[in-house]
Amino acid sequence: GVIGARIYHVIHLWDFYSANPLVIPQIWNGGIGIPGALAGGVVGIFLYTRSKGINTARWLDIFAPAALLGQVIGRLGNFVNQELYGPPTSLCGVDFPPCLPFGVQIGADHRAGTPWDAVTYPVETTTFVPLFAYEMVLNFIGLVVLLFVIRRFGPRLFAGDAALIYIMWYGAVRTLLETYRVNNWTILGIPTAMWVGIIGFVLAGAWLMYRHRRGWGSPMIKPAEDRRADSSAAPQPHPEASAG
């Protein structure tokens, strides 16, 4: 995941990193991206499960809620670093975008590359849309929803469905928030993360519906009778093995 996150960042700033290749491994200086981390994590899970001969889809289902929880916690770092924010806003949302409940102050040294200089927008009186906070809340809601779906509909789901639902949820969240974000990396004038979010949402949603219509996939949660059968079929230790 860390490798994928770094590669995602390096690709977007290739002009700089191609001229300074020794800086590429210096991840402690910052520069990672969640889409790359997710892609790297999926590749890592695939390679591990294939090498062990275990079900990849079920491990991706385990990964999905863990990823959401990790993103909720990780966004606290954006608050500390004063990053991942939107345009100026007021308490009642008089400025654009409207009706956002609160804003955060951003220091002048963290506004590089934005149109909001500290002279026109004084640090003491200007607050910005805290996109990191909204993503934290939305991802926490997504975590609750995902766990509810697994618990409520688990026997009707296929292995891998939780991962697909996660991709759809985060794709929608990231696409929404990217419309407010500043200093976006873009492709054809559209934020890269928005491309990733839209494509991920569409592909995951389409595959989720298609596989259920076709009945393709193994159950996410085995019926109770199957689990009991698996347990009874497992080799039992010899009574003398525990004597001691």
XYZ file of N, CA and C in Angstrom:
732
model
N 0.804 -1.199 0.000
C 0.000 0.000 0.000
C 0.849 1.266 0.000
N 1.888 1.275 0.813
C 2.768 2.449 0.889
C 3.475 2.662 -0.445
N 3.923 1.583 -1.050
C 4.601 1.694 -2.343
C 3.645 2.242 -3.394
N 2.426 1.715 -3.433
C 1.441 2.200 -4.396
C 1.102 3.657 -4.180
N 0.981 4.058 -2.904
C 0.672 5.454 -2.588
C 1.771 6.383 -3.077
N 3.010 5.957 -2.927
C 4.135 6.785 -3.373
C 4.203 6.846 -4.894
N 3.994 5.717 -5.551
C 4.024 5.694 -7.019
C 2.969 6.632 -7.587
N 1.787 6.628 -7.000
C 0.699 7.512 -7.444
C 1.138 8.969 -7.384
N 1.811 9.339 -6.301
C 2.286 10.717 -6.142
C 3.390 11.041 -7.141
N 4.334 10.127 -7.295
C 5.472 10.361 -8.190
C 5.014 10.531 -9.632
N 4.049 9.729 -10.059
C 3.541 9.831 -11.432
C 2.982 11.218 -11.699
N 2.251 11.760 -10.724
C 1.633 13.068 -10.924
C 2.642 14.207 -10.942
N 3.763 14.022 -10.283
C 4.797 15.060 -10.259
C 6.063 14.546 -10.942
N 5.861 13.873 -12.069
C 6.972 13.207 -12.735
C 8.034 14.181 -13.223
N 7.640 15.365 -13.647
C 8.627 16.344 -14.104
C 9.637 16.645 -13.000
N 9.151 16.769 -11.774
C 10.054 17.042 -10.649
C 10.879 15.813 -10.291
N 10.221 14.659 -10.168
C 10.922 13.469 -9.699
C 11.857 12.882 -10.753
N 11.541 13.072 -12.019
C 12.453 12.599 -13.056
C 13.762 13.383 -13.035
N 13.683 14.636 -12.603
C 14.889 15.458 -12.483
C 15.583 15.262 -11.141
N 14.860 14.683 -10.182
C 15.415 14.457 -8.841
C 15.098 13.036 -8.381
N 15.628 12.027 -9.058
C 15.245 10.639 -8.755
C 15.606 10.191 -7.345
N 16.636 10.783 -6.746
C 17.029 10.375 -5.400
C 16.001 10.780 -4.348
N 15.091 11.673 -4.716
C 14.060 12.123 -3.782
C 12.893 11.136 -3.735
N 12.767 10.305 -4.764
C 11.612 9.402 -4.856
C 11.444 8.525 -3.617
N 12.505 7.915 -3.074
C 12.301 7.057 -1.893
C 12.043 7.833 -0.603
N 12.207 9.142 -0.607
C 12.116 9.925 0.630
C 10.659 10.188 1.006
N 9.975 9.127 1.335
C 8.547 9.225 1.635
C 8.293 9.980 2.939
N 9.302 10.050 3.797
C 9.149 10.764 5.065
C 8.991 12.274 4.859
N 9.291 12.760 3.655
C 9.095 14.175 3.346
C 7.702 14.460 2.802
N 6.843 13.443 2.784
C 5.475 13.632 2.300
C 5.341 13.251 0.848
N 4.087 13.094 0.424
C 3.824 12.790 -0.968
C 3.307 11.383 -1.184
N 2.041 11.136 -0.811
C 1.398 9.853 -1.052
C -0.042 10.113 -1.470
N -0.682 9.113 -2.051
C -2.062 9.255 -2.501
C -2.870 8.011 -2.174
N -4.076 8.215 -1.649
C -4.920 7.085 -1.252
C -5.254 6.162 -2.427
N -5.616 6.686 -3.619
C -5.903 5.754 -4.723
C -4.749 4.797 -4.998
N -3.520 5.314 -4.937
C -2.363 4.450 -5.137
C -2.187 3.455 -4.010
N -2.481 3.893 -2.782
C -2.379 2.994 -1.632
C -3.364 1.839 -1.759
N -4.580 2.145 -2.202
C -5.591 1.097 -2.366
C -5.182 0.116 -3.459
N -4.682 0.659 -4.569
C -4.246 -0.216 -5.664
C -3.094 -1.106 -5.214
N -2.137 -0.515 -4.506
C -1.013 -1.300 -4.007
C -1.446 -2.341 -2.994
N -2.402 -1.980 -2.136
C -2.911 -2.932 -1.159
C -3.598 -4.118 -1.811
N -4.379 -3.842 -2.853
C -5.071 -4.917 -3.572
C -4.059 -5.849 -4.228
N -3.032 -5.277 -4.849
C -1.992 -6.099 -5.476
C -1.297 -6.959 -4.424
N -0.994 -6.371 -3.274
C -0.347 -7.129 -2.208
C -1.213 -8.278 -1.714
N -2.507 -8.017 -1.530
C -3.429 -9.074 -1.096
C -3.516 -10.178 -2.143
N -3.587 -9.777 -3.406
C -3.678 -10.770 -4.482
C -2.448 -11.675 -4.491
N -1.264 -11.079 -4.425
C -0.036 -11.876 -4.468
C 0.062 -12.797 -3.252
N -0.318 -12.293 -2.087
C -0.240 -13.108 -0.866
C -1.222 -14.275 -0.915
N -2.474 -13.988 -1.271
C -3.485 -15.051 -1.276
C -3.215 -16.080 -2.360
N -2.715 -15.632 -3.504
C -2.385 -16.593 -4.560
C -1.254 -17.516 -4.115
N -0.268 -16.937 -3.423
C 0.867 -17.755 -2.993
C 0.479 -18.760 -1.915
N -0.567 -18.424 -1.133
C -1.014 -19.299 -0.055
C -2.184 -20.191 -0.468
N -2.726 -19.957 -1.664
C -3.844 -20.761 -2.133
C -5.131 -20.512 -1.382
N -5.349 -19.281 -0.929
C -6.570 -18.947 -0.200
C -7.415 -17.973 -1.013
N -8.653 -17.777 -0.587
C -9.631 -17.010 -1.355
C -9.309 -15.514 -1.318
N -8.974 -14.959 -2.476
C -8.619 -13.539 -2.562
C -9.802 -12.642 -2.236
N -10.982 -12.989 -2.762
C -12.162 -12.141 -2.580
C -12.512 -11.981 -1.108
N -12.404 -13.051 -0.338
C -12.735 -12.956 1.089
C -11.745 -12.059 1.828
N -10.500 -12.098 1.429
C -9.516 -11.220 2.051
C -9.760 -9.764 1.665
N -10.227 -9.539 0.463
C -10.584 -8.175 0.069
C -11.766 -7.670 0.885
N -12.686 -8.572 1.234
C -13.811 -8.186 2.090
C -13.330 -7.802 3.490
N -12.302 -8.468 3.972
C -11.716 -8.104 5.265
C -11.012 -6.751 5.157
N -10.368 -6.541 4.021
C -9.616 -5.309 3.783
C -10.522 -4.087 3.720
N -11.734 -4.240 3.188
C -12.609 -3.093 2.923
C -12.954 -2.287 4.179
N -13.550 -2.886 5.220
C -13.845 -2.080 6.412
C -12.591 -1.582 7.113
N -11.519 -2.373 7.063
C -10.264 -1.931 7.676
C -9.728 -0.692 6.963
N -9.882 -0.655 5.637
C -9.429 0.505 4.870
C -10.221 1.747 5.236
N -11.531 1.607 5.375
C -12.358 2.754 5.760
C -11.959 3.282 7.136
N -11.748 2.384 8.087
C -11.336 2.807 9.423
C -9.978 3.500 9.366
N -9.064 2.947 8.580
C -7.751 3.561 8.435
C -7.824 4.948 7.826
N -8.725 5.136 6.869
C -8.883 6.448 6.249
C -9.496 7.457 7.219
N -10.404 6.992 8.066
C -10.982 7.883 9.079
C -9.883 8.404 10.003
N -9.030 7.512 10.468
C -7.950 7.903 11.374
C -6.889 8.715 10.633
N -6.561 8.286 9.428
C -5.495 8.932 8.670
C -5.767 10.376 8.320
N -7.035 10.736 8.137
C -7.365 12.113 7.763
C -7.051 13.106 8.877
N -6.842 12.622 10.090
C -6.410 13.521 11.159
C -5.063 14.150 10.822
N -4.248 13.429 10.060
C -2.964 13.973 9.643
C -3.113 15.190 8.752
N -4.199 15.233 7.964
C -4.441 16.404 7.120
C -4.730 17.640 7.959
N -5.375 17.445 9.107
C -5.627 18.566 10.011
C -4.311 19.091 10.577
N -3.436 18.179 10.983
C -2.145 18.574 11.540
C -1.302 19.291 10.485
N -1.332 18.794 9.251
C -0.519 19.356 8.170
C -1.176 20.523 7.453
N -2.400 20.866 7.831
C -3.161 21.940 7.186
C -3.232 21.718 5.667
N -3.813 20.595 5.280
C -3.945 20.263 3.870
C -5.303 19.617 3.630
N -5.605 19.368 2.365
C -6.894 18.821 1.948
C -8.036 19.728 2.407
N -7.998 20.965 1.939
C -9.050 21.915 2.273
C -9.637 22.497 0.995
N -10.780 23.130 1.137
C -11.461 23.734 0.005
C -11.355 25.244 0.043
N -12.272 25.940 -0.600
C -12.236 27.399 -0.664
C -12.641 28.039 0.660
N -12.446 29.352 0.785
C -12.859 30.043 2.013
C -14.350 29.885 2.265
N -14.712 29.830 3.516
C -16.111 29.721 3.894
C -16.327 30.498 5.184
N -17.570 30.755 5.534
C -17.894 31.406 6.799
C -18.693 30.434 7.650
N -18.978 30.812 8.871
C -19.671 29.909 9.790
C -21.000 29.437 9.237
N -21.742 30.345 8.587
C -23.057 29.984 8.046
C -23.011 29.710 6.553
N -21.834 29.669 5.996
C -21.739 29.364 4.578
C -22.139 30.506 3.675
N -21.876 31.763 4.101
C -22.194 32.897 3.235
C -21.337 32.853 1.982
N -20.086 32.449 2.167
C -19.213 32.289 1.017
C -19.466 30.922 0.382
N -18.904 30.713 -0.793
C -19.056 29.431 -1.489
C -18.116 28.404 -0.868
N -18.587 27.135 -0.694
C -19.924 26.618 -0.945
C -20.859 26.939 0.217
N -22.142 26.994 -0.006
C -23.086 27.409 1.027
C -23.358 26.329 2.064
N -23.763 26.776 3.247
C -24.338 25.906 4.281
C -23.373 24.876 4.852
N -22.068 25.121 4.754
C -21.140 24.226 5.425
C -20.988 24.695 6.866
N -21.057 23.787 7.829
C -21.205 24.187 9.225
C -19.989 24.846 9.865
N -18.798 24.588 9.374
C -17.644 25.205 10.011
C -16.461 25.217 9.051
N -15.477 26.015 9.402
C -14.271 26.090 8.590
C -13.047 26.009 9.485
N -11.871 25.897 8.888
C -10.623 25.837 9.640
C -9.685 26.908 9.114
N -8.812 27.396 9.981
C -7.819 28.368 9.558
C -6.645 27.649 8.910
N -6.117 28.243 7.836
C -4.976 27.686 7.117
C -3.872 28.733 7.105
N -2.688 28.367 7.597
C -1.571 29.298 7.637
C -1.135 29.736 6.254
N -0.504 30.910 6.181
C -0.079 31.463 4.892
C 0.894 30.541 4.169
N 1.759 29.850 4.918
C 2.753 28.980 4.292
C 2.155 27.698 3.741
N 0.878 27.438 4.019
C 0.212 26.243 3.503
C -0.755 26.578 2.364
N -0.655 27.789 1.843
C -1.562 28.198 0.768
C -0.857 28.318 -0.574
N 0.321 27.766 -0.683
C 1.088 27.860 -1.925
C 0.297 27.288 -3.093
N 0.284 28.021 -4.192
C -0.401 27.553 -5.390
C -1.885 27.786 -5.400
N -2.419 28.469 -4.383
C -3.851 28.757 -4.343
C -4.078 30.246 -4.595
N -5.291 30.637 -4.982
C -5.582 32.061 -5.209
C -5.886 32.826 -3.932
N -5.729 32.187 -2.765
C -6.137 32.810 -1.508
C -4.917 33.210 -0.693
N -4.311 34.334 -1.070
C -3.142 34.810 -0.352
C -3.543 35.357 1.012
N -2.550 35.438 1.891
C -2.813 35.852 3.269
C -3.109 37.337 3.403
N -2.839 38.127 2.346
C -3.135 39.555 2.400
C -4.619 39.786 2.140
N -5.122 39.198 1.057
C -6.538 39.342 0.722
C -7.414 38.549 1.679
N -6.891 37.399 2.103
C -7.635 36.528 3.021
C -6.800 36.337 4.289
N -6.893 37.255 5.237
C -6.058 37.188 6.450
C -6.239 35.876 7.211
N -5.143 35.378 7.744
C -5.169 34.113 8.469
C -6.113 34.178 9.666
N -6.120 35.320 10.348
C -6.894 35.435 11.583
C -8.398 35.443 11.349
N -8.829 35.868 10.174
C -10.271 36.043 9.941
C -10.831 35.160 8.838
N -9.989 34.357 8.189
C -10.448 33.532 7.073
C -10.419 32.058 7.454
N -11.513 31.381 7.199
C -11.565 29.934 7.413
C -11.874 29.240 6.095
N -11.419 28.012 5.980
C -11.553 27.247 4.746
C -12.379 25.985 4.986
N -12.962 25.487 3.913
C -13.767 24.269 3.995
C -12.866 23.095 4.404
N -13.124 22.440 5.515
C -12.286 21.331 5.986
C -12.670 20.014 5.318
N -12.231 19.826 4.098
C -12.628 18.625 3.361
C -12.196 17.352 4.076
N -11.056 17.395 4.745
C -10.596 16.204 5.458
C -11.601 15.780 6.521
N -12.240 16.757 7.172
C -13.222 16.435 8.210
C -14.471 15.812 7.605
N -14.900 16.345 6.464
C -16.079 15.780 5.810
C -15.799 14.361 5.319
N -14.569 14.136 4.825
C -14.244 12.781 4.387
C -14.180 11.834 5.583
N -13.663 12.298 6.704
C -13.651 11.467 7.910
C -15.064 11.033 8.282
N -15.982 11.990 8.308
C -17.364 11.694 8.694
C -18.012 10.750 7.692
N -17.842 11.042 6.406
C -18.468 10.215 5.371
C -17.888 8.805 5.358
N -16.590 8.683 5.578
C -15.995 7.349 5.622
C -16.437 6.580 6.859
N -16.635 7.283 7.972
C -17.145 6.598 9.164
C -18.568 6.104 8.923
N -19.378 6.946 8.276
C -20.733 6.512 7.917
C -20.655 5.302 6.989
N -19.736 5.357 6.026
C -19.559 4.234 5.117
C -19.167 2.967 5.846
N -18.317 3.096 6.865
C -17.918 1.937 7.662
C -19.121 1.323 8.367
N -19.952 2.170 8.973
C -21.149 1.683 9.666
C -22.099 1.005 8.682
N -22.306 1.637 7.526
C -23.200 1.071 6.510
C -22.676 -0.275 6.027
N -21.376 -0.345 5.755
C -20.794 -1.582 5.242
C -20.918 -2.711 6.257
N -20.622 -2.428 7.512
C -20.744 -3.464 8.544
C -22.191 -3.906 8.723
N -23.134 -2.954 8.605
C -24.555 -3.307 8.698
C -24.962 -4.212 7.540
N -24.531 -3.873 6.336
C -24.878 -4.673 5.160
C -24.323 -6.084 5.295
N -23.076 -6.194 5.753
C -22.467 -7.515 5.923
C -23.230 -8.333 6.963
N -23.582 -7.694 8.066
C -24.278 -8.408 9.142
C -25.709 -8.770 8.752
N -26.380 -7.843 8.059
C -27.799 -8.044 7.737
C -27.988 -8.930 6.520
N -27.139 -8.772 5.523
C -27.349 -9.482 4.258
C -26.212 -10.441 3.923
N -25.325 -10.698 4.894
C -24.160 -11.527 4.635
C -24.426 -12.834 3.912
N -25.420 -13.641 4.339
C -25.670 -14.918 3.660
C -26.094 -14.771 2.202
N -26.563 -13.595 1.813
C -27.002 -13.380 0.429
C -25.919 -12.729 -0.423
N -24.808 -12.370 0.196
C -23.730 -11.707 -0.529
C -22.703 -12.713 -1.010
N -21.991 -12.330 -2.062
C -20.885 -13.132 -2.567
C -19.580 -12.606 -1.978
N -18.599 -13.487 -1.902
C -17.269 -13.053 -1.486
C -16.770 -11.989 -2.464
N -16.312 -10.891 -1.949
C -15.867 -9.776 -2.782
C -16.861 -8.639 -2.849
N -18.107 -8.885 -2.429
C -19.131 -7.837 -2.490
C -18.800 -6.666 -1.571
N -18.269 -6.955 -0.388
C -17.930 -5.869 0.540
C -16.875 -4.956 -0.069
N -15.919 -5.538 -0.766
C -14.887 -4.740 -1.423
C -15.489 -3.878 -2.527
N -16.433 -4.433 -3.281
C -17.083 -3.668 -4.347
C -17.921 -2.526 -3.772
N -18.627 -2.791 -2.677
C -19.419 -1.739 -2.034
C -18.500 -0.634 -1.524
N -17.368 -1.025 -0.979
C -16.393 -0.035 -0.508
C -15.912 0.847 -1.652
N -15.576 0.239 -2.776
C -15.105 1.009 -3.933
C -16.173 1.990 -4.389
N -17.423 1.551 -4.413
C -18.517 2.440 -4.808
C -18.662 3.595 -3.820
N -18.636 3.284 -2.543
C -18.816 4.327 -1.521
C -17.693 5.360 -1.593
N -16.456 4.869 -1.562
C -15.345 5.816 -1.554
C -15.234 6.559 -2.878
N -15.581 5.897 -3.966
C -15.583 6.580 -5.253
C -16.545 7.745 -5.271
N -17.738 7.540 -4.698
C -18.734 8.613 -4.646
C -18.281 9.735 -3.719
N -17.724 9.373 -2.559
C -17.260 10.377 -1.597
C -16.141 11.216 -2.193
N -15.169 10.558 -2.792
C -14.014 11.290 -3.330
C -14.416 12.176 -4.503
N -15.321 11.684 -5.338
C -15.790 12.486 -6.469
C -16.485 13.747 -5.981
N -17.320 13.620 -4.966
C -18.020 14.779 -4.413
C -17.045 15.797 -3.840
N -16.114 15.349 -3.031
C -15.212 16.269 -2.347
C -14.200 16.909 -3.287
N -13.837 16.216 -4.356
C -12.868 16.781 -5.291
C -13.402 18.026 -5.987
N -14.719 18.200 -6.025
C -15.285 19.396 -6.659
C -14.961 20.649 -5.857
N -14.599 20.503 -4.580
C -14.277 21.638 -3.722
C -12.783 21.778 -3.450
N -12.011 20.772 -3.773
C -10.606 20.752 -3.373
C -9.760 21.697 -4.221
N -8.716 22.252 -3.602
C -7.777 23.108 -4.320
C -6.488 22.325 -4.562
N -5.681 22.811 -5.497
C -4.407 22.173 -5.838
C -4.589 20.727 -6.294
N -5.642 20.471 -7.062
C -5.882 19.110 -7.549
C -4.868 18.728 -8.614
N -4.528 17.450 -8.660
C -3.852 16.897 -9.821
C -4.933 16.623 -10.854
N -4.707 17.018 -12.081
C -5.765 16.904 -13.082
C -5.308 16.145 -14.320
N -6.273 15.555 -15.002
C -6.097 14.952 -16.325
C -7.205 15.511 -17.202
N -6.823 16.197 -18.264
C -7.787 16.852 -19.156
C -8.659 17.851 -18.390
N -8.065 18.501 -17.403
C -8.779 19.515 -16.652
C -9.684 18.987 -15.557
N -9.764 17.680 -15.408
C -10.608 17.056 -14.376
C -9.697 16.418 -13.331
N -9.977 16.629 -12.029
C -9.125 16.038 -10.992
C -8.931 14.536 -11.178
N -7.690 14.105 -11.047
C -7.386 12.684 -11.231
C -8.192 11.808 -10.279
N -8.296 12.228 -9.023
C -9.054 11.433 -8.052
C -10.520 11.329 -8.442
N -11.036 12.350 -9.137
C -12.420 12.283 -9.600
C -12.557 11.249 -10.710
N -11.588 11.215 -11.622
C -11.578 10.166 -12.647
C -11.596 8.792 -11.976
N -10.690 8.605 -11.014
C -10.586 7.315 -10.328
C -11.889 6.979 -9.612
N -12.475 7.980 -8.941
C -13.710 7.751 -8.202
C -14.872 7.364 -9.097
N -15.038 8.087 -10.203
C -16.149 7.810 -11.120
C -15.984 6.446 -11.773
N -14.781 6.187 -12.285
C -14.534 4.904 -12.952
C -14.698 3.752 -11.962
N -14.162 3.917 -10.749
C -14.300 2.873 -9.738
C -15.750 2.619 -9.374
N -16.522 3.690 -9.204
C -17.937 3.548 -8.848
C -18.701 2.809 -9.939
N -18.496 3.204 -11.181
C -19.232 2.600 -12.297
C -18.854 1.132 -12.471
N -17.554 0.845 -12.495
C -17.117 -0.535 -12.724
C -17.519 -1.447 -11.562
N -17.329 -0.984 -10.330
C -17.695 -1.811 -9.174
C -19.198 -2.045 -9.122
N -19.982 -0.998 -9.385
C -21.436 -1.148 -9.375
C -21.927 -2.083 -10.463
N -21.340 -1.941 -11.660
C -21.750 -2.796 -12.776
C -21.410 -4.260 -12.495
N -20.210 -4.498 -11.966
C -19.807 -5.876 -11.684
C -20.628 -6.470 -10.549
N -20.961 -5.660 -9.551
C -21.782 -6.130 -8.437
C -23.150 -6.597 -8.924
N -23.797 -5.800 -9.760
C -25.117 -6.167 -10.275
C -25.037 -7.356 -11.228
N -24.038 -7.354 -12.088
C -23.931 -8.404 -13.099
C -23.682 -9.768 -12.465
N -22.776 -9.823 -11.487
C -22.449 -11.125 -10.890
C -23.628 -11.676 -10.095
N -24.461 -10.798 -9.522
C -25.628 -11.292 -8.790
C -26.724 -11.746 -9.749
N -26.841 -11.084 -10.871
C -27.815 -11.545 -11.866
C -27.420 -12.902 -12.422
N -26.129 -13.112 -12.598
C -25.635 -14.373 -13.137
C -25.414 -15.433 -12.063
N -25.394 -15.002 -10.814
C -25.125 -15.952 -9.736
C -23.684 -16.386 -9.682
N -22.769 -15.474 -10.079
C -21.348 -15.797 -10.082
C -20.723 -15.418 -8.744
N -20.171 -16.383 -8.065
C -19.464 -16.100 -6.830
C -19.787 -17.100 -5.745
N -18.849 -17.237 -4.820
C -19.065 -18.104 -3.662
C -19.642 -17.267 -2.526
N -20.413 -17.874 -1.622
C -21.030 -17.108 -0.531
C -19.985 -16.395 0.323
N -20.306 -15.155 0.687
C -19.415 -14.434 1.594
C -19.383 -15.113 2.956
N -20.562 -15.512 3.434
C -20.688 -16.185 4.726
C -21.356 -17.529 4.499
N -20.686 -18.588 4.881
C -21.257 -19.913 4.702
C -22.450 -20.105 5.629
N -23.494 -20.834 5.176
C -24.609 -21.167 6.073
C -24.116 -21.917 7.296
N -24.874 -21.839 8.382
C -24.454 -22.450 9.646
C -24.219 -23.950 9.507
N -25.077 -24.610 8.714
C -24.922 -26.062 8.591
C -23.628 -26.427 7.867
N -23.217 -25.563 6.899
C -21.960 -25.825 6.201
C -20.771 -25.634 7.134
N -20.855 -24.621 7.997
C -19.757 -24.390 8.933
C -19.644 -25.542 9.924
N -20.805 -26.068 10.350
C -20.763 -27.211 11.269
C -20.187 -28.437 10.577
N -20.527 -28.593 9.300
C -19.997 -29.734 8.553
C -18.488 -29.624 8.402
N -18.011 -28.400 8.117
C -16.569 -28.198 7.994
C -15.869 -28.492 9.317
N -16.513 -28.091 10.415
C -15.912 -28.303 11.730
C -15.838 -29.783 12.071
N -16.908 -30.524 11.738
C -16.920 -31.954 12.058
C -15.971 -32.732 11.171
N -15.718 -32.199 9.965
C -14.819 -32.891 9.042
C -13.358 -32.629 9.352
N -13.081 -31.613 10.158
C -11.696 -31.285 10.489
C -11.100 -32.391 11.348
N -9.814 -32.698 11.164
C -9.179 -33.752 11.970
C -9.147 -33.368 13.441
N -9.497 -34.316 14.295
C -9.527 -34.080 15.730
C -8.219 -34.561 16.355
N -7.710 -33.832 17.346
C -6.460 -34.260 17.994
C -6.653 -35.563 18.763
N -5.621 -36.381 18.800
C -5.669 -37.638 19.542
C -5.760 -37.333 21.030
N -6.589 -38.066 21.770
C -6.762 -37.781 23.204
C -5.451 -37.730 23.972
N -4.492 -38.580 23.562
C -3.238 -38.629 24.292
C -2.333 -37.454 23.965
N -2.691 -36.709 22.871
C -1.807 -35.632 22.439
C -1.751 -34.512 23.456
N -2.848 -34.355 24.230
C -2.884 -33.261 25.193
C -2.467 -33.703 26.592
N -2.157 -34.987 26.730
C -1.766 -35.475 28.052
C -0.391 -34.937 28.403
N -0.233 -34.611 29.627
C 1.090 -34.145 29.904
C 1.427 -34.035 31.296
